[in-house]
Coordinates of C-alpha atoms in Angstrom, one line a residue:
X1 CA 108.2 150.0 70.0
X2 CA 108.6 150.7 66.2
X3 CA 110.2 154.2 66.4
X4 CA 109.9 154.7 62.6
X5 CA 106.1 154.5 62.9
X6 CA 105.8 156.2 66.3
X7 CA 107.9 159.2 65.5
X8 CA 105.6 160.2 62.5
X9 CA 102.8 161.2 64.9
X10 CA 103.7 160.5 68.6
X11 CA 101.0 162.8 70.1
X12 CA 98.3 161.3 67.9
X13 CA 99.3 157.7 68.4
X14 CA 99.5 158.2 72.2
X15 CA 96.0 159.8 72.0
X16 CA 94.7 156.8 70.0
X17 CA 96.4 154.4 72.5
X18 CA 94.3 156.0 75.3
X19 CA 91.2 155.9 73.2
X20 CA 91.6 152.2 72.6
X21 CA 92.4 151.4 76.2
X22 CA 89.6 153.5 77.8
X23 CA 86.9 154.7 75.5
X24 CA 85.1 151.4 74.9
X25 CA 85.6 149.0 77.9
X26 CA 85.6 145.3 77.2
X27 CA 82.6 144.8 79.5
X28 CA 80.6 147.4 77.5
X29 CA 81.4 145.5 74.3
X30 CA 80.3 142.2 75.9
X31 CA 77.0 143.6 77.2
X32 CA 76.2 145.4 74.0
X33 CA 77.0 142.3 72.0
X34 CA 74.9 140.0 74.2
X35 CA 71.9 142.4 73.8
X36 CA 72.4 142.7 70.0
X37 CA 72.6 139.0 69.5
X38 CA 69.4 138.6 71.5
X39 CA 67.6 141.0 69.1
X40 CA 67.4 143.8 71.7
X41 CA 68.7 146.7 69.8
X42 CA 67.6 149.2 72.4
X43 CA 69.3 147.3 75.1
X44 CA 72.5 147.2 73.0
X45 CA 72.4 150.9 72.6
X46 CA 71.8 151.5 76.4
X47 CA 74.8 149.2 77.2
X48 CA 77.0 151.3 74.9
X49 CA 75.6 154.7 76.2
X50 CA 73.8 155.5 73.0
X51 CA 70.5 157.3 73.5
X52 CA 67.7 156.7 71.0
X53 CA 65.5 159.8 70.3
X54 CA 62.7 158.1 68.4
X55 CA 60.3 155.1 68.4
X56 CA 59.7 152.9 65.5
X57 CA 55.9 153.6 65.7
X58 CA 56.6 157.3 65.5
X59 CA 58.9 156.7 62.5
X60 CA 56.2 154.7 60.8
X61 CA 53.7 157.4 61.3
X62 CA 56.0 160.1 60.1
X63 CA 57.9 158.4 57.3
X64 CA 55.9 155.3 56.4
X65 CA 55.9 151.6 57.3
X66 CA 58.4 150.6 54.7
X67 CA 61.1 153.0 55.9
X68 CA 60.4 152.0 59.5
X69 CA 60.9 148.3 58.7
X70 CA 64.2 149.1 56.8
X71 CA 65.3 151.2 59.8
X72 CA 64.5 148.4 62.2
X73 CA 66.6 146.0 60.1
X74 CA 69.5 148.4 60.4
X75 CA 69.0 148.8 64.1
X76 CA 68.9 145.1 64.8
X77 CA 72.4 144.8 63.2
X78 CA 73.8 148.1 64.6
X79 CA 76.8 147.4 66.9
X80 CA 76.7 150.5 69.0
X81 CA 79.9 149.6 70.7
X82 CA 81.6 149.3 67.3
X83 CA 80.2 152.7 66.4
X84 CA 81.6 154.2 69.6
X85 CA 85.0 152.5 68.8
X86 CA 85.2 154.3 65.5
X87 CA 83.5 157.7 66.3
X88 CA 85.8 160.7 65.6
X89 CA 88.0 161.9 68.4
X90 CA 89.5 165.2 69.4
X91 CA 93.1 163.8 69.7
X92 CA 95.9 166.3 70.1
X93 CA 96.5 164.7 73.6
X94 CA 92.9 164.0 74.3
X95 CA 90.9 160.8 74.1
X96 CA 87.4 162.1 74.2
X97 CA 85.0 162.2 71.2
X98 CA 85.0 165.1 68.8
X99 CA 82.4 167.7 69.9
X100 CA 79.6 169.1 67.8
X101 CA 80.1 166.2 65.3
X102 CA 77.2 164.5 63.5
X103 CA 77.5 161.4 61.4
X104 CA 75.0 160.0 58.9
X105 CA 75.1 156.2 58.9
X106 CA 72.7 155.8 56.0
X107 CA 71.8 157.7 52.8
X108 CA 68.6 158.5 51.0
X109 CA 65.6 160.5 52.3
X110 CA 65.4 160.3 56.1
X111 CA 68.7 159.1 57.4
X112 CA 69.9 157.4 60.6
X113 CA 72.2 160.0 62.2
X114 CA 74.5 160.0 65.2
X115 CA 75.0 163.1 67.3
X116 CA 78.2 163.4 69.3
X117 CA 78.9 165.0 72.7
X118 CA 78.5 168.8 73.1
X119 CA 81.6 169.5 75.3
X120 CA 85.0 167.8 75.4
X121 CA 85.1 166.8 79.1
X122 CA 81.4 166.1 79.7
X123 CA 79.4 162.9 79.3
X124 CA 80.6 160.7 76.4
X125 CA 77.2 159.5 75.3
X126 CA 76.0 159.4 71.7
X127 CA 72.4 160.0 70.4
X128 CA 70.7 158.3 67.5
X129 CA 68.2 160.4 65.6
X130 CA 66.3 160.2 62.3
X131 CA 66.9 163.4 60.3
X132 CA 66.4 164.8 56.8
X133 CA 69.4 164.0 54.7
X134 CA 70.5 167.6 54.2
X135 CA 69.4 169.0 57.6
X136 CA 72.0 171.2 59.1
X137 CA 73.9 169.7 62.1
X138 CA 73.2 171.3 65.5
X139 CA 75.4 174.2 66.7
X140 CA 77.1 174.6 63.3
X141 CA 79.3 171.5 64.0
X142 CA 81.0 169.3 61.5
X143 CA 79.0 166.7 59.6
X144 CA 80.3 163.4 58.2
X145 CA 78.7 161.0 55.7
X146 CA 79.5 157.3 56.6
X147 CA 76.9 155.8 54.3
X148 CA 79.8 154.2 52.3
X149 CA 81.3 152.9 55.5
X150 CA 78.8 150.5 57.0
X151 CA 81.6 148.3 58.3
X152 CA 82.2 151.0 61.0
X153 CA 78.8 150.2 62.6
X154 CA 76.9 147.4 61.0
X155 CA 77.9 144.0 62.4
X156 CA 76.9 142.2 59.2
X157 CA 79.4 144.3 57.2
X158 CA 82.3 144.5 59.7
X159 CA 84.3 142.1 57.6
X160 CA 84.1 144.5 54.6
X161 CA 87.0 146.5 56.2
X162 CA 89.4 143.9 54.9
X163 CA 88.5 144.6 51.3
X164 CA 88.2 148.3 51.8
X165 CA 91.6 148.9 53.3
X166 CA 93.3 145.7 52.2
X167 CA 92.9 143.3 49.3
X168 CA 90.3 141.0 50.8
X169 CA 93.0 138.6 52.1
X170 CA 95.2 140.8 54.3
X171 CA 95.6 144.4 55.7
X172 CA 98.5 146.6 54.8
X173 CA 101.7 145.8 56.8
X174 CA 100.3 142.5 58.1
X175 CA 99.8 138.8 57.3
X176 CA 96.3 137.5 57.5
X177 CA 96.9 136.1 61.0
X178 CA 98.0 139.5 62.3
X179 CA 101.8 138.9 62.1
X180 CA 103.6 142.0 61.0
X181 CA 105.4 141.9 57.7
X182 CA 109.2 142.0 58.2
X183 CA 111.1 144.9 56.6
X184 CA 112.3 142.5 53.9
X185 CA 108.7 141.8 53.0
X186 CA 107.7 145.4 52.6
X187 CA 108.0 146.9 49.1
X188 CA 111.4 148.6 48.4
X189 CA 110.3 150.2 45.1
X190 CA 107.1 151.7 43.7
X191 CA 104.4 149.0 43.1
X192 CA 101.6 149.5 40.7
X193 CA 98.9 151.9 42.0
X194 CA 96.4 149.2 41.2
X195 CA 98.0 147.1 44.0
X196 CA 96.5 149.2 46.7
X197 CA 97.9 147.2 49.6
X198 CA 101.5 147.3 48.4
X199 CA 101.1 150.9 47.3
X200 CA 99.9 151.9 50.8
X201 CA 102.8 150.2 52.4
X202 CA 105.3 151.9 50.0
X203 CA 103.7 155.3 50.7
X204 CA 104.2 154.9 54.4
X205 CA 108.0 154.2 54.1
X206 CA 110.2 157.1 55.2
X207 CA 110.2 159.7 52.5
X208 CA 107.7 157.8 50.4
X209 CA 104.6 160.0 50.7
X210 CA 105.6 162.6 48.2
X211 CA 106.5 160.0 45.5
X212 CA 103.3 158.1 46.3
X213 CA 101.1 161.2 46.0
X214 CA 102.7 162.0 42.7
X215 CA 102.4 158.4 41.4
X216 CA 98.7 158.5 42.4
X217 CA 98.2 161.7 40.4
X218 CA 97.5 163.9 43.5
X219 CA 98.9 167.4 43.2
X220 CA 100.0 169.1 46.4
X221 CA 100.1 172.9 46.8
X222 CA 101.2 174.9 49.9
X223 CA 100.7 172.0 52.2
X224 CA 103.3 170.5 54.6
X225 CA 103.6 166.8 53.8
X226 CA 104.5 166.2 57.5
X227 CA 101.0 167.5 58.4
X228 CA 99.4 165.0 56.0
X229 CA 101.7 162.2 57.1
X230 CA 100.5 162.6 60.7
X231 CA 97.1 161.3 59.6
X232 CA 98.7 158.1 58.1
X233 CA 97.0 158.5 54.6
X234 CA 96.0 155.5 52.6
X235 CA 97.1 157.1 49.3
X236 CA 95.0 154.9 46.9
X237 CA 91.9 155.5 49.0
X238 CA 92.7 159.2 49.2
X239 CA 92.9 159.6 45.4
X240 CA 89.6 157.7 44.9
X241 CA 87.8 159.6 47.7
X242 CA 88.8 163.0 46.2
X243 CA 87.7 162.0 42.7
X244 CA 84.4 160.6 44.1
X245 CA 83.5 163.4 46.5
X246 CA 85.0 166.5 45.0
X247 CA 85.7 169.5 47.2
X248 CA 86.0 168.6 50.9
X249 CA 88.0 169.6 54.0
X250 CA 90.9 167.3 54.5
X251 CA 92.5 168.8 57.6
X252 CA 90.8 171.3 59.9
X253 CA 92.9 174.3 60.7
X254 CA 92.7 178.2 60.7
X255 CA 93.5 177.9 57.0
X256 CA 91.9 174.5 56.2
X257 CA 93.6 172.0 54.0
X258 CA 91.2 171.1 51.2
X259 CA 90.9 168.2 48.8
X260 CA 89.4 169.1 45.5
X261 CA 89.2 168.0 41.9
X262 CA 90.3 170.3 39.1
X263 CA 88.4 170.9 35.8
X264 CA 90.5 168.2 34.2
X265 CA 89.6 165.7 36.9
X266 CA 93.0 165.8 38.7
X267 CA 92.8 165.5 42.5
X268 CA 94.7 168.0 44.5
X269 CA 95.4 168.9 48.1
X270 CA 95.6 172.7 48.7
X271 CA 95.7 175.0 51.6
X272 CA 92.9 177.6 51.7
X273 CA 94.0 181.2 51.2
X274 CA 92.2 182.3 54.3
X275 CA 89.7 181.4 57.0
X276 CA 86.6 180.1 55.2
X277 CA 84.1 180.4 58.0
X278 CA 80.6 179.3 56.8
X279 CA 82.1 178.5 53.3
X280 CA 84.2 175.6 54.7
X281 CA 83.2 172.5 52.8
X282 CA 82.2 169.3 54.6
X283 CA 85.0 167.2 56.0
X284 CA 86.3 164.1 54.1
X285 CA 85.7 161.5 56.8
X286 CA 89.0 160.1 58.1
X287 CA 88.0 156.5 57.6
X288 CA 87.6 157.2 53.8
X289 CA 91.3 158.2 53.3
X290 CA 93.4 157.2 56.3
X291 CA 94.8 153.9 57.4
X292 CA 92.9 152.6 60.4
X293 CA 94.5 153.9 63.7
X294 CA 94.3 150.3 65.0
X295 CA 96.8 149.2 62.3
X296 CA 99.1 152.1 63.2
X297 CA 99.0 151.3 66.9
X298 CA 99.8 147.6 66.1
X299 CA 102.7 148.6 63.9
X300 CA 104.0 151.0 66.6
X301 CA 103.8 148.3 69.2
X302 CA 101.3 150.2 71.3
X303 CA 98.5 147.6 70.9
X304 CA 98.2 143.9 70.4
X305 CA 95.6 142.2 68.1
X306 CA 93.8 140.6 71.0
X307 CA 93.2 144.1 72.5
X308 CA 91.1 145.1 69.5
X309 CA 87.4 145.2 69.4
X310 CA 86.4 141.6 68.6
X311 CA 84.7 142.6 65.3
X312 CA 87.7 144.6 64.3
X313 CA 90.1 141.7 65.2
X314 CA 88.2 139.2 63.1
X315 CA 87.8 141.6 60.2
X316 CA 91.4 142.6 60.0
X317 CA 93.0 139.2 60.7
X318 CA 90.7 136.5 59.4
X319 CA 93.4 133.8 59.8
X320 CA 94.2 134.6 63.5
X321 CA 93.4 131.8 65.9
X322 CA 91.4 131.9 69.1
X323 CA 92.8 134.2 71.8
X324 CA 94.2 132.9 75.0
X325 CA 91.8 135.1 77.0
X326 CA 89.1 137.6 76.5
X327 CA 89.4 139.8 73.4
X328 CA 89.1 143.6 73.8
X329 CA 90.6 146.3 75.9
X330 CA 92.3 145.0 79.1
X331 CA 90.7 145.3 82.6
X332 CA 92.2 147.9 85.0
X333 CA 95.6 146.9 86.3
X334 CA 95.8 146.2 90.0
X335 CA 97.3 149.0 92.1
X336 CA 100.9 148.3 92.8
X337 CA 103.4 149.6 95.4
X338 CA 105.5 152.7 94.5
X339 CA 108.9 153.6 95.9
X340 CA 109.3 157.1 97.1
X341 CA 112.2 159.1 98.6
X342 CA 111.6 159.7 102.3
X343 CA 114.4 161.5 104.0
X344 CA 117.6 159.5 103.3
X345 CA 115.7 156.3 102.6
X346 CA 113.5 154.8 99.9
X347 CA 110.1 153.7 101.2
X348 CA 107.3 151.7 99.6
X349 CA 103.8 153.2 99.5
X350 CA 101.2 150.5 98.9
X351 CA 97.5 151.3 98.1
X352 CA 95.4 149.6 100.8
X353 CA 92.0 150.1 102.4
X354 CA 91.2 153.3 100.5
X355 CA 94.6 154.9 101.4
X356 CA 98.2 154.1 101.5
X357 CA 100.1 151.6 103.7
X358 CA 103.4 153.3 104.7
X359 CA 106.4 152.1 106.7
X360 CA 105.7 154.7 109.5
X361 CA 104.4 154.1 113.0
X362 CA 101.1 155.5 114.2
X363 CA 103.0 158.0 116.3
X364 CA 104.9 159.3 113.3
X365 CA 101.7 159.6 111.3
X366 CA 100.0 161.6 114.1
X367 CA 103.0 163.9 114.4
X368 CA 103.0 164.6 110.6
X369 CA 99.2 165.3 110.7
X370 CA 99.7 167.7 113.6
X371 CA 102.5 169.4 111.8
X372 CA 100.3 169.9 108.7
X373 CA 97.4 171.2 110.8
X374 CA 99.7 173.9 112.2
X375 CA 100.9 174.9 108.8
X376 CA 104.2 173.1 108.8
X377 CA 105.7 171.4 105.8
X378 CA 105.4 167.6 105.4
X379 CA 108.0 165.6 103.6
X380 CA 108.6 162.2 102.1
X381 CA 105.8 159.7 102.2
X382 CA 103.5 162.2 103.9
X383 CA 104.1 164.8 101.3
X384 CA 103.3 162.4 98.5
X385 CA 100.1 161.4 100.3
X386 CA 99.1 165.0 100.6
X387 CA 99.8 165.6 96.9
X388 CA 97.7 162.6 96.0
X389 CA 94.7 163.9 98.0
X390 CA 95.0 167.6 97.0
X391 CA 96.0 167.4 93.3
X392 CA 98.8 169.9 94.1
X393 CA 102.4 169.1 93.3
X394 CA 104.1 166.4 91.2
X395 CA 103.6 162.7 92.0
X396 CA 106.1 159.9 91.4
X397 CA 105.7 158.4 87.9
X398 CA 104.1 155.2 89.1
X399 CA 101.4 157.1 91.1
X400 CA 100.8 159.5 88.2
X401 CA 100.1 156.5 86.0
X402 CA 97.7 155.0 88.5
X403 CA 95.9 158.3 89.0
X404 CA 95.6 158.8 85.2
X405 CA 94.2 155.3 84.7
X406 CA 91.5 155.9 87.3
X407 CA 90.4 159.2 86.0
X408 CA 90.5 158.2 82.3
X409 CA 88.2 155.3 83.2
X410 CA 85.9 157.7 85.0
X411 CA 86.0 160.2 82.1
X412 CA 84.9 157.5 79.6
X413 CA 82.1 156.2 81.8
X414 CA 83.7 152.9 82.9
X415 CA 81.9 152.5 86.2
X416 CA 82.9 148.8 86.3
X417 CA 86.5 149.8 86.1
X418 CA 86.3 152.5 88.7
X419 CA 84.5 150.2 91.1
X420 CA 87.0 147.5 90.5
X421 CA 89.9 149.8 91.4
X422 CA 88.1 151.0 94.6
X423 CA 87.5 147.3 95.5
X424 CA 91.3 146.8 95.2
X425 CA 92.2 149.6 97.6
X426 CA 92.6 152.7 95.5
X427 CA 92.1 155.8 97.6
X428 CA 88.7 157.4 96.8
X429 CA 89.9 160.8 98.0
X430 CA 92.4 161.2 95.1
X431 CA 92.3 164.3 93.1
X432 CA 93.5 164.9 89.5
X433 CA 95.7 167.7 88.3
X434 CA 92.6 169.9 88.1
X435 CA 92.0 169.1 91.7
X436 CA 88.8 167.2 90.8
X437 CA 87.6 164.3 92.8
X438 CA 85.7 161.3 91.6
X439 CA 82.5 163.1 92.6
X440 CA 83.4 165.8 90.0
X441 CA 83.5 163.1 87.3
X442 CA 80.0 161.8 88.1
X443 CA 78.4 163.5 85.0
X444 CA 80.4 160.9 83.0
X445 CA 79.5 157.9 85.1
X446 CA 76.6 155.9 86.3
X447 CA 76.0 157.9 89.4
X448 CA 73.4 155.5 90.8
X449 CA 76.3 153.0 91.3
X450 CA 79.1 155.4 92.1
X451 CA 77.6 158.1 94.3
X452 CA 76.4 155.9 97.2
X453 CA 79.8 154.0 97.2
X454 CA 81.8 157.2 97.3
X455 CA 79.7 158.8 100.0
X456 CA 80.1 155.6 102.1
X457 CA 83.8 156.0 101.7
X458 CA 83.7 159.6 103.0
X459 CA 83.9 161.6 99.7
X460 CA 83.4 165.4 100.3
X461 CA 80.3 166.8 98.6
X462 CA 81.8 170.3 98.9
X463 CA 85.2 169.6 97.5
X464 CA 86.4 172.5 95.2
X465 CA 88.3 171.9 92.0
X466 CA 90.8 174.2 90.3
X467 CA 88.2 176.9 89.5
X468 CA 86.4 176.5 92.8
X469 CA 83.5 174.4 91.6
X470 CA 81.9 171.7 93.8
X471 CA 80.6 168.4 92.3
X472 CA 77.1 169.8 92.1
X473 CA 78.4 172.9 90.2
X474 CA 80.3 170.7 87.8
X475 CA 77.2 168.6 87.2
X476 CA 75.3 171.8 86.3
X477 CA 78.0 173.3 84.1
X478 CA 79.1 170.1 82.3
X479 CA 75.7 168.6 81.3
X480 CA 75.2 166.2 84.2
X481 CA 71.8 164.7 84.1
X482 CA 68.9 166.0 86.1
X483 CA 68.8 162.7 88.0
X484 CA 72.4 163.3 89.0
X485 CA 71.7 166.8 90.2
X486 CA 68.7 165.5 92.2
X487 CA 70.9 162.8 93.7
X488 CA 73.5 165.3 94.8
X489 CA 70.9 167.5 96.3
X490 CA 69.3 164.6 98.1
X491 CA 72.7 163.7 99.5
X492 CA 73.0 167.2 101.1
X493 CA 75.0 169.2 98.5
X494 CA 74.9 172.9 99.3
X495 CA 73.2 175.3 96.7
X496 CA 75.0 178.5 97.8
X497 CA 78.6 178.0 96.6
X498 CA 80.2 180.5 94.3
X499 CA 83.1 179.5 92.1
X500 CA 86.3 181.5 91.3
X501 CA 84.6 183.2 88.4
X502 CA 81.8 184.5 90.7
X503 CA 79.4 181.9 89.3
X504 CA 76.7 180.6 91.5
X505 CA 74.6 177.6 90.5
X506 CA 72.0 180.0 89.2
X507 CA 74.6 181.7 87.0
X508 CA 75.8 178.4 85.7
X509 CA 72.3 177.4 84.8
X510 CA 71.9 180.6 82.9
X511 CA 75.3 180.4 81.2
X512 CA 74.9 176.9 80.0
X513 CA 71.2 177.2 79.1
X514 CA 70.1 174.5 81.5
X515 CA 66.4 175.0 81.0
X516 CA 66.0 171.5 82.6
X517 CA 67.2 172.9 85.9
X518 CA 65.0 176.0 86.2
X519 CA 63.5 174.7 89.5
X520 CA 66.9 174.6 91.0
X521 CA 67.6 178.2 89.8
X522 CA 64.4 179.4 91.4
X523 CA 65.4 177.8 94.6
X524 CA 68.8 179.4 94.6
X525 CA 67.2 182.8 93.8
X526 CA 64.7 182.4 96.7
X527 CA 67.1 181.1 99.3
X528 CA 70.4 182.8 98.4
X529 CA 69.7 185.8 96.1
X530 CA 72.9 187.5 97.1
X531 CA 75.1 184.9 95.5
X532 CA 73.8 185.4 91.9
X533 CA 76.1 187.6 89.8
X534 CA 73.6 187.8 87.0
X535 CA 76.1 188.0 84.2
X536 CA 74.2 185.5 82.0
X537 CA 70.7 186.1 83.2
X538 CA 69.6 187.5 79.9
X539 CA 69.8 184.4 77.7
X540 CA 70.1 184.8 74.0

């Protein structure tokens, strides 16, 4: 690991590492690419979990045939998996997409717009809509203009990233084949600001940011440079973006950090005097002024070039030869045995047949189960197994990593990865630190593939998470589809549970404005009226 790079923003880099490992599985990239190359743009979007809220015939009727034809040309070249790869993220320890975010991909009259998820832990799908250029984003969310950044989503233009961030031959910090520059090859003194690549490299050196901002003519007032450095700014791009776009929000905070141009044309970075509320200017999109996170992950040693999205790999490193294997995020690692302390000995617990193989006889295991049934404490291997299945208590590091891998794949909709891990013996009854089971994660997954498999393996439809919600309650509260809700009901899920906040299914439907589930609410009211608290029954 390159500590000099990693220590600048360890939390953000670890967040991006998880994004790159889990958010866009390689098999999703492969399926979306196959559909795109076949001319099936709708199939490509479906493969990448991007919903399309319009038809081309409807667009032609509403906006004219010429616009519809231009839109179709863009859609035929849209790489929805690449769009998902670059979509803004929450970070700060999370890997999910930024909520309430909308992004315009094109400019002009009507625009092609992407709408992000509504909640941080819910389904990670995107929506494509056609909207008026200046129409307000839904729910007062942040809105970004990517019309200058077609290489983030248009397969025809993916290679433009090399000229945008680099000099057309190489990216900052790397040779054209992806080999990192050695310390001796990096600039040791200030290069000309016109040499954008060398200038960006110099600015990233320890202590170089202040001098680079000054050399680029950017004034800084009441802003911590460490806060700016954590975003890995590409200083020449930052200066150009401020001059071109004027006032914009650079960093979102209670007192936002703003980028603006003075009356004399001097770009500056300033902290707002107070909370701006509705007067907050639009954000300056990160890709316009920061170094790509992929480059920073490569520099830090947290990613290899062959783990990049194929279009990103070929754009960043045009001289890199063919990979030895598939290009893209790696497949799930196979579950491996873990050593745990059991009494005075070290035992090996090995995932097998949907549970753990342990070096204990059948009599020993029956005795421990009986002890637990009568309220006694279990220890050693049996204690670890109980923690695995209850989500209570600390697991050994190896098992924590295996559990995190499984639940991150589920959170990002990687049904293939989850099924692969189940096929290789991962216990389907595992719970995460919030005591959620895989059934609780079904709003994020293809439930048609996962639900029957989990039920066959004995998954509990009435399992309660850390706030007392069943999988059905989570599906209601966290925007699970109506098809998922119907499938859980058909499987026998109860409709009368109440969570720890006194919320019944009817209350959750009211609270989260699930007008698509009013039939279920009516059923709860008819069959179990006493469970309804009614706190949110008067919807605003």
